[in-house]
Short mmCIF file of C-alpha atoms in Angstrom, two decimals:
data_model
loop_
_atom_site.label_atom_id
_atom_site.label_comp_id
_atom_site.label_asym_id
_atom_site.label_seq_id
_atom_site.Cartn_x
_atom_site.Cartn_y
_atom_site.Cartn_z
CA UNK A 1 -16.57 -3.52 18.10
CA UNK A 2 -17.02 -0.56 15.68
CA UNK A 3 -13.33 0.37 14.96
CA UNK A 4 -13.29 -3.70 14.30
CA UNK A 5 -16.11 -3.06 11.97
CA UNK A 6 -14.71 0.04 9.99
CA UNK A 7 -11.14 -1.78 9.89
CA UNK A 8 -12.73 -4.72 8.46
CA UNK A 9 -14.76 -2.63 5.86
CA UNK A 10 -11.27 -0.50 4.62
CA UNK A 11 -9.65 -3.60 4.65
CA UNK A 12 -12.43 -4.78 1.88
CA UNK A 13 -12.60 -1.58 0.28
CA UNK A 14 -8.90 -2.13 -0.35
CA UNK A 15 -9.22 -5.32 -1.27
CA UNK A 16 -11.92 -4.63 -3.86
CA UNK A 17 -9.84 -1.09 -5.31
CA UNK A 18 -6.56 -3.84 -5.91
CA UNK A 19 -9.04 -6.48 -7.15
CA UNK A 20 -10.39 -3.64 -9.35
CA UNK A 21 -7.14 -2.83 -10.97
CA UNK A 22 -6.50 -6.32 -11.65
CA UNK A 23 -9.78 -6.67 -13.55
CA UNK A 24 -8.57 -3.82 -15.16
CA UNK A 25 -5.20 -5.01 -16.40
CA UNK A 26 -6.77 -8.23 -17.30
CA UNK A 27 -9.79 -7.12 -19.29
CA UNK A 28 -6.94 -5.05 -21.91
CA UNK A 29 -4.94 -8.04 -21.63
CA UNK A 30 -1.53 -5.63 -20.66
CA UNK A 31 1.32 -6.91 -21.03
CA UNK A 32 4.36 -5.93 -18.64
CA UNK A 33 4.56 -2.66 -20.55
CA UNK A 34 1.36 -1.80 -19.28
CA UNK A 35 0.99 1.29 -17.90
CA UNK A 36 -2.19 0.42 -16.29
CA UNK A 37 0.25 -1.37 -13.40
CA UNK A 38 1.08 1.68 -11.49
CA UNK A 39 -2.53 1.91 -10.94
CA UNK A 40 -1.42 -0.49 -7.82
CA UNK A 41 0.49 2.49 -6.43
CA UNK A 42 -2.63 4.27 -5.34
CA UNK A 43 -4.07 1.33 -2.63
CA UNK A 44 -0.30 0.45 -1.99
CA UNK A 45 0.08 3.87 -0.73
CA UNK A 46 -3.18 3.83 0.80
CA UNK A 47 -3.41 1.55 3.37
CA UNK A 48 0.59 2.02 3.84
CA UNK A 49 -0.74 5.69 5.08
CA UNK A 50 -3.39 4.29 6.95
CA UNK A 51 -2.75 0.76 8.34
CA UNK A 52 1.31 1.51 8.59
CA UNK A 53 4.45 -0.51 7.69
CA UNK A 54 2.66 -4.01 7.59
CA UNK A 55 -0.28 -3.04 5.86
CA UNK A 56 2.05 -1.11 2.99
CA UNK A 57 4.02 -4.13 2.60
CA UNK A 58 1.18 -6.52 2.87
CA UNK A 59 -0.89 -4.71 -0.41
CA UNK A 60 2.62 -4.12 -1.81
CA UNK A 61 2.91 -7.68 -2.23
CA UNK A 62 -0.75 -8.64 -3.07
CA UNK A 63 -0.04 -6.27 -6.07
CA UNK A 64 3.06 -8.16 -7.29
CA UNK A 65 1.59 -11.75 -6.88
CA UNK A 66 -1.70 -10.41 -8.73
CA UNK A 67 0.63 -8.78 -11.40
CA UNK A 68 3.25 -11.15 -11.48
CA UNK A 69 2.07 -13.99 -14.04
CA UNK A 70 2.01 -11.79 -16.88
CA UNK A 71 5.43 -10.11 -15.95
CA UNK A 72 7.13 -14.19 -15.68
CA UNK A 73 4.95 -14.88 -18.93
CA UNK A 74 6.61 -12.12 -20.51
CA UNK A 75 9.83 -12.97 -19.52
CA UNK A 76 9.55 -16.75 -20.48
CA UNK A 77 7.79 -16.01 -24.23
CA UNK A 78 10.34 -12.96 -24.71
CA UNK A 79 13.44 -13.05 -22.42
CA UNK A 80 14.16 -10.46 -20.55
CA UNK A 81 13.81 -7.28 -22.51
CA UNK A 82 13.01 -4.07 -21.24
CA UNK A 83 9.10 -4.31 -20.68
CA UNK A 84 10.70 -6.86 -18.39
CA UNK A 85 12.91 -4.87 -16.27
CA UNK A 86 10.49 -1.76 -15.89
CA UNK A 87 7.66 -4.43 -14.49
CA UNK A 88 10.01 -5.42 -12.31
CA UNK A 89 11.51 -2.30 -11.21
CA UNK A 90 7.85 -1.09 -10.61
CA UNK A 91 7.74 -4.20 -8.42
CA UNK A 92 10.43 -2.88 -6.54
CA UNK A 93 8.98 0.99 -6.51
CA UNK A 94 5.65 -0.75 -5.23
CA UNK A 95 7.58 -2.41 -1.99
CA UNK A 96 9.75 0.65 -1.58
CA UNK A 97 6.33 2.92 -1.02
CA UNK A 98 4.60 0.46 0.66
CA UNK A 99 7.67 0.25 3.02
CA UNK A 100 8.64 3.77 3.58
CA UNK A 101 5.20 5.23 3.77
CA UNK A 102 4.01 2.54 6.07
CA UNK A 103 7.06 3.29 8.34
CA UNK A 104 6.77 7.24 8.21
CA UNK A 105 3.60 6.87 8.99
CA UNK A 106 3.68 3.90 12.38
CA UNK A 107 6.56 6.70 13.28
CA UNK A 108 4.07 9.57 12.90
CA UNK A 109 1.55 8.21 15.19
CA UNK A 110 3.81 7.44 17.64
CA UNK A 111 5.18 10.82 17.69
CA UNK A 112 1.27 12.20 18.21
CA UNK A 113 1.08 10.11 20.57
CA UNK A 114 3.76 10.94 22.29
CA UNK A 115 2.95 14.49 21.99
CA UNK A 116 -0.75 13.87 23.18
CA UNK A 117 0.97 12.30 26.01
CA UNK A 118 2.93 14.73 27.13
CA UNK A 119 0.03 17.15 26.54
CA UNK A 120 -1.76 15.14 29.04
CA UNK A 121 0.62 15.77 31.81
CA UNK A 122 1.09 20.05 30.82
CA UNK A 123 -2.80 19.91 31.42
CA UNK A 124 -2.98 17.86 34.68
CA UNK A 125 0.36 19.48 35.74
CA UNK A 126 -1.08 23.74 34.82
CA UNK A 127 -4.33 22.76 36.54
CA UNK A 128 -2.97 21.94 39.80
#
């Protein structure tokens, strides 16, 4: 019940940091050239470290449907000029480190606990 608990509150904390950087964009009314977007790096990477591959992906994409309007906006008022293409390829950088880091890290654990595994056995197996 507590682990449920303190999942549940990093989930909102991350919730509230992405919701946070929206507010952020929003309130100085960036465009796609904003640099103020790459602020969505830091929870993307986040809970990719800490709730793995899904998580990563899952914030990853929060970030571009929350940031996507303006980018489309952009695109439909302007055509697709550079501002364009750099959202976009920060799009792309945002899933790419939500991905990777979320997979280093699922295969990190599962190497400790492999290791804490085998451990396990040295310690039952050097007591005998």
């Amino acid at each position: 019940m507590r682990g449920a608990r303190r999942r549940l509150a990093e989930w909102a904390l991350l919730l509230g940091i992405v919701a946070a950087v929206t507010g952020l964009v929003g309130w100085r009314d960036a465009g796609p050239a904003s640099a103020l977007r790459h602020l969505y790096m830091l929870p993307t990477a986040w809970a990719a470290l800490r709730f793995g591959f899904a998580g990563g992906l899952a914030t990853a994409a929060l970030a571009i449907v929350l940031d996507a309007p303006a980018v489309l906006r952009a695109i439909e008022t302007w055509g697709l000029d550079a501002d364009a293409v750099e959202a976009m390829v920060t799009f792309g950088v945002l899933l790419l480190v939500g991905a990777l880091a979320g997979a280093l890290a699922d295969r990190a654990r599962r190497q400790l606990e492999r290791f804490q595994a085998l451990l396990a056995l040295q310690r039952q197996l050097s007591g005998e």
